[in-house]
């Protein structure tokens, strides 16, 4: 029911929009939503969208054009750690899917394990480790729940993003993102364990959204903005304030990558 109501609310305000690419913006990365030429709808006007507490500001869905491509930007997400719901972003993604997106582009802030990807840089996610063990598809009754995640991070999109990064002279190393439930940060021992498991970075989001994206048949990609070295690997004090304060450096690079990618679609 929320689905229909949210769709109707969107259709009332943006009747002609046919977005091709859907974005989810991570902590401190919300600026991109302001660059979209279109209509902004507060989540509070959209039944079933996450309401309170997303990073302390009021998130919006923005529908419009960026680099002449029609896009739908989810300016905030509900994290698993907020209410223990791994499927919190299912309805918003279903709505975007029904508006017509074929691609889901997810962004996040993360802690890096790799000295070659220090804070202020980007990591292109090429695979993930679901360290939380949660799935947004628990309770989904149909056989569609058995989603194949072999190439969850679309190789074709990764190649396109790599080409843009090369043009823009932005380092874009690929790596494995581990999803940690949060909201507390990890211990140094957990980071050592995740490193042994094969992760290159850690964060508290993205994985459930990529699983949902693949469930919906969307091509998916994710770019992480490194805001800190993960626990025990750097000197800075890890905190949410630090994440938000450090995100803009990498966010400027991310915006160039996103704009270049969209220009390549026209
Ligand atoms: N851990 C988890 N999530 C994060 C981190 C981190 O070090 N930095 C930004 N988001």
PDB file of C-alpha atoms and ligand atoms in Angstrom:
ATOM      1  CA  UNK A   1       0.000   0.000   0.000  1.00  0.00           C
ATOM      2  CA  UNK A   2       2.838   2.352   0.875  1.00  0.00           C
ATOM      3  CA  UNK A   3       4.351   1.450  -2.460  1.00  0.00           C
ATOM      4  CA  UNK A   4       1.325   2.698  -4.416  1.00  0.00           C
ATOM      5  CA  UNK A   5       0.979   5.791  -2.239  1.00  0.00           C
ATOM      6  CA  UNK A   6       4.657   6.702  -2.608  1.00  0.00           C
ATOM      7  CA  UNK A   7       4.486   6.167  -6.349  1.00  0.00           C
ATOM      8  CA  UNK A   8       1.366   8.342  -6.583  1.00  0.00           C
ATOM      9  CA  UNK A   9       3.026  11.113  -4.548  1.00  0.00           C
ATOM     10  CA  UNK A  10       6.005  11.041  -6.902  1.00  0.00           C
ATOM     11  CA  UNK A  11       3.854  10.944 -10.018  1.00  0.00           C
ATOM     12  CA  UNK A  12       1.889  13.959  -8.737  1.00  0.00           C
ATOM     13  CA  UNK A  13       5.061  16.037  -8.426  1.00  0.00           C
ATOM     14  CA  UNK A  14       7.133  14.664 -11.285  1.00  0.00           C
ATOM     15  CA  UNK A  15       4.678  13.231 -13.818  1.00  0.00           C
ATOM     16  CA  UNK A  16       7.096  12.987 -16.745  1.00  0.00           C
ATOM     17  CA  UNK A  17      10.202  11.706 -15.064  1.00  0.00           C
ATOM     18  CA  UNK A  18      11.649   8.411 -16.380  1.00  0.00           C
ATOM     19  CA  UNK A  19      14.885   7.927 -14.448  1.00  0.00           C
ATOM     20  CA  UNK A  20      17.494   5.558 -15.867  1.00  0.00           C
ATOM     21  CA  UNK A  21      19.939   5.536 -12.984  1.00  0.00           C
ATOM     22  CA  UNK A  22      19.130   5.463  -9.263  1.00  0.00           C
ATOM     23  CA  UNK A  23      21.621   6.701  -6.691  1.00  0.00           C
ATOM     24  CA  UNK A  24      21.905   6.203  -2.960  1.00  0.00           C
ATOM     25  CA  UNK A  25      24.108   8.815  -1.326  1.00  0.00           C
ATOM     26  CA  UNK A  26      26.240   8.004   1.708  1.00  0.00           C
ATOM     27  CA  UNK A  27      27.169   9.994   4.797  1.00  0.00           C
ATOM     28  CA  UNK A  28      28.610  13.384   3.879  1.00  0.00           C
ATOM     29  CA  UNK A  29      27.972  12.745   0.175  1.00  0.00           C
ATOM     30  CA  UNK A  30      24.575  14.421  -0.082  1.00  0.00           C
ATOM     31  CA  UNK A  31      25.849  17.372  -2.085  1.00  0.00           C
ATOM     32  CA  UNK A  32      25.235  15.608  -5.402  1.00  0.00           C
ATOM     33  CA  UNK A  33      21.481  15.748  -4.830  1.00  0.00           C
ATOM     34  CA  UNK A  34      21.671  19.561  -4.912  1.00  0.00           C
ATOM     35  CA  UNK A  35      23.248  19.479  -8.381  1.00  0.00           C
ATOM     36  CA  UNK A  36      20.298  17.671  -9.932  1.00  0.00           C
ATOM     37  CA  UNK A  37      18.017  19.847 -11.988  1.00  0.00           C
ATOM     38  CA  UNK A  38      14.585  18.638 -10.987  1.00  0.00           C
ATOM     39  CA  UNK A  39      12.106  18.033  -8.209  1.00  0.00           C
ATOM     40  CA  UNK A  40      13.033  17.305  -4.592  1.00  0.00           C
ATOM     41  CA  UNK A  41      10.536  15.396  -2.476  1.00  0.00           C
ATOM     42  CA  UNK A  42      11.050  15.057   1.250  1.00  0.00           C
ATOM     43  CA  UNK A  43      10.993  11.438   2.435  1.00  0.00           C
ATOM     44  CA  UNK A  44       8.341  12.503   4.954  1.00  0.00           C
ATOM     45  CA  UNK A  45       5.965  12.952   2.006  1.00  0.00           C
ATOM     46  CA  UNK A  46       6.660   9.431   0.766  1.00  0.00           C
ATOM     47  CA  UNK A  47       4.925   6.612   2.648  1.00  0.00           C
ATOM     48  CA  UNK A  48       7.256   3.702   3.365  1.00  0.00           C
ATOM     49  CA  UNK A  49      10.407   5.759   2.922  1.00  0.00           C
ATOM     50  CA  UNK A  50      12.681   5.967   5.984  1.00  0.00           C
ATOM     51  CA  UNK A  51      11.642   8.955   8.041  1.00  0.00           C
ATOM     52  CA  UNK A  52      13.577   9.914  11.131  1.00  0.00           C
ATOM     53  CA  UNK A  53      17.212   9.834  12.036  1.00  0.00           C
ATOM     54  CA  UNK A  54      19.084   9.358   8.774  1.00  0.00           C
ATOM     55  CA  UNK A  55      22.320  11.155   9.552  1.00  0.00           C
ATOM     56  CA  UNK A  56      20.513  13.893  11.389  1.00  0.00           C
ATOM     57  CA  UNK A  57      19.091  15.739   8.403  1.00  0.00           C
ATOM     58  CA  UNK A  58      15.890  15.401   6.458  1.00  0.00           C
ATOM     59  CA  UNK A  59      16.562  13.272   3.395  1.00  0.00           C
ATOM     60  CA  UNK A  60      14.991  13.845   0.021  1.00  0.00           C
ATOM     61  CA  UNK A  61      14.320  11.960  -3.161  1.00  0.00           C
ATOM     62  CA  UNK A  62      15.456  14.115  -6.067  1.00  0.00           C
ATOM     63  CA  UNK A  63      14.194  13.376  -9.560  1.00  0.00           C
ATOM     64  CA  UNK A  64      15.608  15.194 -12.526  1.00  0.00           C
ATOM     65  CA  UNK A  65      18.567  15.503 -14.839  1.00  0.00           C
ATOM     66  CA  UNK A  66      22.259  15.328 -14.146  1.00  0.00           C
ATOM     67  CA  UNK A  67      24.560  15.638 -17.165  1.00  0.00           C
ATOM     68  CA  UNK A  68      21.363  15.377 -19.243  1.00  0.00           C
ATOM     69  CA  UNK A  69      20.586  11.886 -17.958  1.00  0.00           C
ATOM     70  CA  UNK A  70      17.376  11.358 -16.021  1.00  0.00           C
ATOM     71  CA  UNK A  71      18.231  10.199 -12.532  1.00  0.00           C
ATOM     72  CA  UNK A  72      16.573   9.441  -9.201  1.00  0.00           C
ATOM     73  CA  UNK A  73      18.685  10.291  -6.183  1.00  0.00           C
ATOM     74  CA  UNK A  74      17.938   8.885  -2.752  1.00  0.00           C
ATOM     75  CA  UNK A  75      19.586  11.547  -0.619  1.00  0.00           C
ATOM     76  CA  UNK A  76      19.683   9.401   2.485  1.00  0.00           C
ATOM     77  CA  UNK A  77      19.367   5.805   3.586  1.00  0.00           C
ATOM     78  CA  UNK A  78      18.162   3.943   6.616  1.00  0.00           C
ATOM     79  CA  UNK A  79      20.977   1.776   7.929  1.00  0.00           C
ATOM     80  CA  UNK A  80      20.478  -1.661   9.432  1.00  0.00           C
ATOM     81  CA  UNK A  81      21.805  -0.349  12.743  1.00  0.00           C
ATOM     82  CA  UNK A  82      18.996   2.206  13.093  1.00  0.00           C
ATOM     83  CA  UNK A  83      16.127  -0.223  13.556  1.00  0.00           C
ATOM     84  CA  UNK A  84      17.541  -3.667  12.865  1.00  0.00           C
ATOM     85  CA  UNK A  85      15.849  -3.821   9.472  1.00  0.00           C
ATOM     86  CA  UNK A  86      18.154  -5.036   6.720  1.00  0.00           C
ATOM     87  CA  UNK A  87      15.341  -4.430   4.213  1.00  0.00           C
ATOM     88  CA  UNK A  88      14.737  -0.800   5.185  1.00  0.00           C
ATOM     89  CA  UNK A  89      15.549   0.422   1.667  1.00  0.00           C
ATOM     90  CA  UNK A  90      13.469  -2.193  -0.117  1.00  0.00           C
ATOM     91  CA  UNK A  91      10.402  -0.037  -0.727  1.00  0.00           C
ATOM     92  CA  UNK A  92      12.335   3.015  -1.974  1.00  0.00           C
ATOM     93  CA  UNK A  93      14.278   0.770  -4.363  1.00  0.00           C
ATOM     94  CA  UNK A  94      11.101  -0.940  -5.543  1.00  0.00           C
ATOM     95  CA  UNK A  95       9.618   2.488  -6.233  1.00  0.00           C
ATOM     96  CA  UNK A  96      12.677   3.585  -8.217  1.00  0.00           C
ATOM     97  CA  UNK A  97      12.591   0.295 -10.075  1.00  0.00           C
ATOM     98  CA  UNK A  98       9.017   0.848 -11.040  1.00  0.00           C
ATOM     99  CA  UNK A  99       9.832   4.400 -12.188  1.00  0.00           C
ATOM    100  CA  UNK A 100      12.130   2.689 -14.680  1.00  0.00           C
ATOM    101  CA  UNK A 101      15.727   2.729 -13.418  1.00  0.00           C
ATOM    102  CA  UNK A 102      17.896  -0.060 -14.795  1.00  0.00           C
ATOM    103  CA  UNK A 103      21.016   0.822 -12.833  1.00  0.00           C
ATOM    104  CA  UNK A 104      21.641   1.302  -9.121  1.00  0.00           C
ATOM    105  CA  UNK A 105      24.677   3.376  -8.134  1.00  0.00           C
ATOM    106  CA  UNK A 106      25.416   3.182  -4.409  1.00  0.00           C
ATOM    107  CA  UNK A 107      27.865   5.385  -2.525  1.00  0.00           C
ATOM    108  CA  UNK A 108      29.156   5.173   1.018  1.00  0.00           C
ATOM    109  CA  UNK A 109      31.823   6.322   3.428  1.00  0.00           C
ATOM    110  CA  UNK A 110      34.223   3.616   4.565  1.00  0.00           C
ATOM    111  CA  UNK A 111      37.314   2.821   6.570  1.00  0.00           C
ATOM    112  CA  UNK A 112      40.192   1.602   4.421  1.00  0.00           C
ATOM    113  CA  UNK A 113      42.538  -1.298   5.110  1.00  0.00           C
ATOM    114  CA  UNK A 114      44.938  -0.393   2.301  1.00  0.00           C
ATOM    115  CA  UNK A 115      47.727   2.152   2.644  1.00  0.00           C
ATOM    116  CA  UNK A 116      47.413   2.714  -1.112  1.00  0.00           C
ATOM    117  CA  UNK A 117      43.829   3.987  -0.593  1.00  0.00           C
ATOM    118  CA  UNK A 118      44.248   6.586   2.173  1.00  0.00           C
ATOM    119  CA  UNK A 119      41.512   8.964   3.407  1.00  0.00           C
ATOM    120  CA  UNK A 120      40.211  11.315   0.730  1.00  0.00           C
ATOM    121  CA  UNK A 121      40.391   8.607  -1.943  1.00  0.00           C
ATOM    122  CA  UNK A 122      37.868   6.307  -3.581  1.00  0.00           C
ATOM    123  CA  UNK A 123      37.546   2.554  -3.728  1.00  0.00           C
ATOM    124  CA  UNK A 124      35.523   0.953  -6.504  1.00  0.00           C
ATOM    125  CA  UNK A 125      33.745  -1.987  -4.909  1.00  0.00           C
ATOM    126  CA  UNK A 126      34.207  -5.178  -6.924  1.00  0.00           C
ATOM    127  CA  UNK A 127      32.770  -7.617  -4.379  1.00  0.00           C
ATOM    128  CA  UNK A 128      31.580  -7.729  -0.803  1.00  0.00           C
ATOM    129  CA  UNK A 129      31.671  -9.755   2.378  1.00  0.00           C
ATOM    130  CA  UNK A 130      28.418  -9.791   4.291  1.00  0.00           C
ATOM    131  CA  UNK A 131      30.045  -9.847   7.710  1.00  0.00           C
ATOM    132  CA  UNK A 132      26.769  -8.894   9.420  1.00  0.00           C
ATOM    133  CA  UNK A 133      25.246 -12.146   8.180  1.00  0.00           C
ATOM    134  CA  UNK A 134      21.919 -10.364   7.597  1.00  0.00           C
ATOM    135  CA  UNK A 135      20.010 -10.404   4.362  1.00  0.00           C
ATOM    136  CA  UNK A 136      17.278  -7.975   3.300  1.00  0.00           C
ATOM    137  CA  UNK A 137      15.573 -10.961   1.662  1.00  0.00           C
ATOM    138  CA  UNK A 138      14.854 -12.909   4.849  1.00  0.00           C
ATOM    139  CA  UNK A 139      11.074 -13.391   4.828  1.00  0.00           C
ATOM    140  CA  UNK A 140      10.749 -12.965   1.063  1.00  0.00           C
ATOM    141  CA  UNK A 141       8.504 -15.925   0.193  1.00  0.00           C
ATOM    142  CA  UNK A 142       9.206 -16.383  -3.510  1.00  0.00           C
ATOM    143  CA  UNK A 143      12.018 -18.309  -5.153  1.00  0.00           C
ATOM    144  CA  UNK A 144      13.313 -14.976  -6.403  1.00  0.00           C
ATOM    145  CA  UNK A 145      14.983 -14.724  -2.975  1.00  0.00           C
ATOM    146  CA  UNK A 146      17.772 -17.038  -4.147  1.00  0.00           C
ATOM    147  CA  UNK A 147      19.685 -14.179  -5.736  1.00  0.00           C
ATOM    148  CA  UNK A 148      22.919 -14.906  -7.588  1.00  0.00           C
ATOM    149  CA  UNK A 149      25.600 -12.478  -6.388  1.00  0.00           C
ATOM    150  CA  UNK A 150      28.452 -13.768  -8.542  1.00  0.00           C
ATOM    151  CA  UNK A 151      28.785 -10.511 -10.448  1.00  0.00           C
ATOM    152  CA  UNK A 152      26.837  -8.251  -8.127  1.00  0.00           C
ATOM    153  CA  UNK A 153      29.078  -5.276  -8.945  1.00  0.00           C
ATOM    154  CA  UNK A 154      28.555  -5.038 -12.684  1.00  0.00           C
ATOM    155  CA  UNK A 155      31.829  -5.595 -14.581  1.00  0.00           C
ATOM    156  CA  UNK A 156      30.658  -3.418 -17.493  1.00  0.00           C
ATOM    157  CA  UNK A 157      29.890  -0.460 -15.236  1.00  0.00           C
ATOM    158  CA  UNK A 158      33.192  -0.936 -13.419  1.00  0.00           C
ATOM    159  CA  UNK A 159      35.015  -0.725 -16.743  1.00  0.00           C
ATOM    160  CA  UNK A 160      33.099   2.476 -17.584  1.00  0.00           C
ATOM    161  CA  UNK A 161      33.987   3.997 -14.208  1.00  0.00           C
ATOM    162  CA  UNK A 162      37.624   3.013 -14.615  1.00  0.00           C
ATOM    163  CA  UNK A 163      37.707   4.724 -18.001  1.00  0.00           C
ATOM    164  CA  UNK A 164      36.274   7.927 -16.491  1.00  0.00           C
ATOM    165  CA  UNK A 165      38.750   7.769 -13.599  1.00  0.00           C
ATOM    166  CA  UNK A 166      41.617   7.464 -16.065  1.00  0.00           C
ATOM    167  CA  UNK A 167      40.389  10.484 -18.047  1.00  0.00           C
ATOM    168  CA  UNK A 168      39.957  12.519 -14.893  1.00  0.00           C
ATOM    169  CA  UNK A 169      43.275  11.288 -13.442  1.00  0.00           C
ATOM    170  CA  UNK A 170      41.555  10.086 -10.275  1.00  0.00           C
ATOM    171  CA  UNK A 171      43.018   6.954  -8.666  1.00  0.00           C
ATOM    172  CA  UNK A 172      40.323   4.274  -8.520  1.00  0.00           C
ATOM    173  CA  UNK A 173      41.560   1.050  -6.980  1.00  0.00           C
ATOM    174  CA  UNK A 174      39.083  -1.837  -6.828  1.00  0.00           C
ATOM    175  CA  UNK A 175      38.486  -3.780  -3.653  1.00  0.00           C
ATOM    176  CA  UNK A 176      36.209  -5.814  -1.438  1.00  0.00           C
ATOM    177  CA  UNK A 177      33.824  -4.020   0.929  1.00  0.00           C
ATOM    178  CA  UNK A 178      32.868  -5.691   4.209  1.00  0.00           C
ATOM    179  CA  UNK A 179      29.509  -4.845   5.736  1.00  0.00           C
ATOM    180  CA  UNK A 180      29.734  -4.425   9.489  1.00  0.00           C
ATOM    181  CA  UNK A 181      26.413  -3.898  11.253  1.00  0.00           C
ATOM    182  CA  UNK A 182      27.435  -0.891  13.346  1.00  0.00           C
ATOM    183  CA  UNK A 183      26.527   1.487  14.861  1.00  0.00           C
ATOM    184  CA  UNK A 184      29.678   1.122  16.940  1.00  0.00           C
ATOM    185  CA  UNK A 185      32.875   1.121  14.947  1.00  0.00           C
ATOM    186  CA  UNK A 186      34.925  -2.054  14.687  1.00  0.00           C
ATOM    187  CA  UNK A 187      37.641  -3.162  17.066  1.00  0.00           C
ATOM    188  CA  UNK A 188      41.212  -3.454  15.755  1.00  0.00           C
ATOM    189  CA  UNK A 189      40.905  -7.248  16.174  1.00  0.00           C
ATOM    190  CA  UNK A 190      37.800  -7.281  13.989  1.00  0.00           C
ATOM    191  CA  UNK A 191      39.631  -5.292  11.345  1.00  0.00           C
ATOM    192  CA  UNK A 192      42.534  -7.771  11.425  1.00  0.00           C
ATOM    193  CA  UNK A 193      40.011 -10.606  11.068  1.00  0.00           C
ATOM    194  CA  UNK A 194      38.233  -8.903   8.150  1.00  0.00           C
ATOM    195  CA  UNK A 195      41.561  -8.365   6.442  1.00  0.00           C
ATOM    196  CA  UNK A 196      42.338 -12.080   6.721  1.00  0.00           C
ATOM    197  CA  UNK A 197      38.879 -12.819   5.313  1.00  0.00           C
ATOM    198  CA  UNK A 198      39.748 -10.799   2.222  1.00  0.00           C
ATOM    199  CA  UNK A 199      38.211  -7.370   2.773  1.00  0.00           C
ATOM    200  CA  UNK A 200      39.892  -4.130   1.720  1.00  0.00           C
ATOM    201  CA  UNK A 201      37.500  -1.692   3.402  1.00  0.00           C
ATOM    202  CA  UNK A 202      34.673  -1.691   5.923  1.00  0.00           C
ATOM    203  CA  UNK A 203      31.414   0.207   6.265  1.00  0.00           C
ATOM    204  CA  UNK A 204      27.921   0.006   7.685  1.00  0.00           C
ATOM    205  CA  UNK A 205      25.753   0.083   4.577  1.00  0.00           C
ATOM    206  CA  UNK A 206      25.547  -0.712   0.857  1.00  0.00           C
ATOM    207  CA  UNK A 207      25.518  -4.525   0.965  1.00  0.00           C
ATOM    208  CA  UNK A 208      21.783  -4.883   1.734  1.00  0.00           C
ATOM    209  CA  UNK A 209      21.019  -2.346  -1.000  1.00  0.00           C
ATOM    210  CA  UNK A 210      23.127  -4.175  -3.571  1.00  0.00           C
ATOM    211  CA  UNK A 211      21.393  -7.451  -2.644  1.00  0.00           C
ATOM    212  CA  UNK A 212      18.031  -5.719  -3.126  1.00  0.00           C
ATOM    213  CA  UNK A 213      19.217  -4.177  -6.377  1.00  0.00           C
ATOM    214  CA  UNK A 214      20.192  -7.581  -7.746  1.00  0.00           C
ATOM    215  CA  UNK A 215      16.899  -9.012  -6.459  1.00  0.00           C
ATOM    216  CA  UNK A 216      15.117  -6.384  -8.555  1.00  0.00           C
ATOM    217  CA  UNK A 217      17.258  -7.222 -11.593  1.00  0.00           C
ATOM    218  CA  UNK A 218      19.153  -3.922 -11.585  1.00  0.00           C
ATOM    219  CA  UNK A 219      22.720  -3.499 -12.756  1.00  0.00           C
ATOM    220  CA  UNK A 220      24.588  -2.405  -9.652  1.00  0.00           C
ATOM    221  CA  UNK A 221      27.766  -0.637  -8.719  1.00  0.00           C
ATOM    222  CA  UNK A 222      29.188   0.968  -5.582  1.00  0.00           C
ATOM    223  CA  UNK A 223      31.910   3.486  -4.901  1.00  0.00           C
ATOM    224  CA  UNK A 224      33.294   4.006  -1.398  1.00  0.00           C
ATOM    225  CA  UNK A 225      34.753   7.271  -0.187  1.00  0.00           C
ATOM    226  CA  UNK A 226      37.545   6.559   2.293  1.00  0.00           C
ATOM    227  CA  UNK A 227      37.142   8.823   5.302  1.00  0.00           C
ATOM    228  CA  UNK A 228      39.625   7.080   7.606  1.00  0.00           C
ATOM    229  CA  UNK A 229      41.969   4.156   7.937  1.00  0.00           C
ATOM    230  CA  UNK A 230      40.047   1.374   9.699  1.00  0.00           C
ATOM    231  CA  UNK A 231      40.448   0.829  13.453  1.00  0.00           C
ATOM    232  CA  UNK A 232      44.007   0.115  14.481  1.00  0.00           C
ATOM    233  CA  UNK A 233      45.459   1.049  11.090  1.00  0.00           C
ATOM    234  CA  UNK A 234      45.674   4.830  11.314  1.00  0.00           C
ATOM    235  CA  UNK A 235      46.390   7.624  13.719  1.00  0.00           C
ATOM    236  CA  UNK A 236      43.214   9.640  13.526  1.00  0.00           C
ATOM    237  CA  UNK A 237      40.398   9.301  16.040  1.00  0.00           C
ATOM    238  CA  UNK A 238      37.563   7.372  14.368  1.00  0.00           C
ATOM    239  CA  UNK A 239      34.190   9.039  14.877  1.00  0.00           C
ATOM    240  CA  UNK A 240      31.019   9.887  12.967  1.00  0.00           C
ATOM    241  CA  UNK A 241      31.972  13.587  13.118  1.00  0.00           C
ATOM    242  CA  UNK A 242      35.270  12.714  11.479  1.00  0.00           C
ATOM    243  CA  UNK A 243      33.450  10.683   8.799  1.00  0.00           C
ATOM    244  CA  UNK A 244      31.160  13.584   7.951  1.00  0.00           C
ATOM    245  CA  UNK A 245      33.985  16.128   8.045  1.00  0.00           C
ATOM    246  CA  UNK A 246      36.311  14.028   5.852  1.00  0.00           C
ATOM    247  CA  UNK A 247      33.786  12.872   3.267  1.00  0.00           C
ATOM    248  CA  UNK A 248      33.810  16.073   1.145  1.00  0.00           C
ATOM    249  CA  UNK A 249      37.412  15.545  -0.057  1.00  0.00           C
ATOM    250  CA  UNK A 250      36.596  12.193  -1.622  1.00  0.00           C
ATOM    251  CA  UNK A 251      33.094  13.379  -2.508  1.00  0.00           C
ATOM    252  CA  UNK A 252      34.499  15.927  -4.967  1.00  0.00           C
ATOM    253  CA  UNK A 253      36.336  13.091  -6.770  1.00  0.00           C
ATOM    254  CA  UNK A 254      33.243  10.913  -6.643  1.00  0.00           C
ATOM    255  CA  UNK A 255      31.153  13.652  -8.241  1.00  0.00           C
ATOM    256  CA  UNK A 256      33.596  13.862 -11.157  1.00  0.00           C
ATOM    257  CA  UNK A 257      33.403  10.098 -11.634  1.00  0.00           C
ATOM    258  CA  UNK A 258      29.596  10.137 -11.514  1.00  0.00           C
ATOM    259  CA  UNK A 259      29.301  13.036 -13.938  1.00  0.00           C
ATOM    260  CA  UNK A 260      31.735  11.405 -16.356  1.00  0.00           C
ATOM    261  CA  UNK A 261      29.845   8.129 -16.142  1.00  0.00           C
ATOM    262  CA  UNK A 262      26.525   9.852 -16.881  1.00  0.00           C
ATOM    263  CA  UNK A 263      27.980  11.809 -19.804  1.00  0.00           C
ATOM    264  CA  UNK A 264      29.062   8.448 -21.231  1.00  0.00           C
ATOM    265  CA  UNK A 265      25.439   7.261 -21.211  1.00  0.00           C
ATOM    266  CA  UNK A 266      24.117   9.997 -23.491  1.00  0.00           C
TER     267      UNK A 266
HETATM  268  N1  LIG B   1      34.042   1.612   9.827  1.00  0.00           N
HETATM  269  C1  LIG B   1      32.752   1.484   9.488  1.00  0.00           C
HETATM  270  N2  LIG B   1      32.086   2.393   8.805  1.00  0.00           N
HETATM  271  C2  LIG B   1      32.745   3.495   8.420  1.00  0.00           C
HETATM  272  C3  LIG B   1      34.092   3.702   8.754  1.00  0.00           C
HETATM  273  C4  LIG B   1      34.781   2.705   9.476  1.00  0.00           C
HETATM  274  O1  LIG B   1      35.985   2.816   9.805  1.00  0.00           O
HETATM  275  N3  LIG B   1      34.434   4.914   8.229  1.00  0.00           N
HETATM  276  C5  LIG B   1      33.323   5.405   7.621  1.00  0.00           C
HETATM  277  N4  LIG B   1      32.299   4.554   7.739  1.00  0.00           N
END
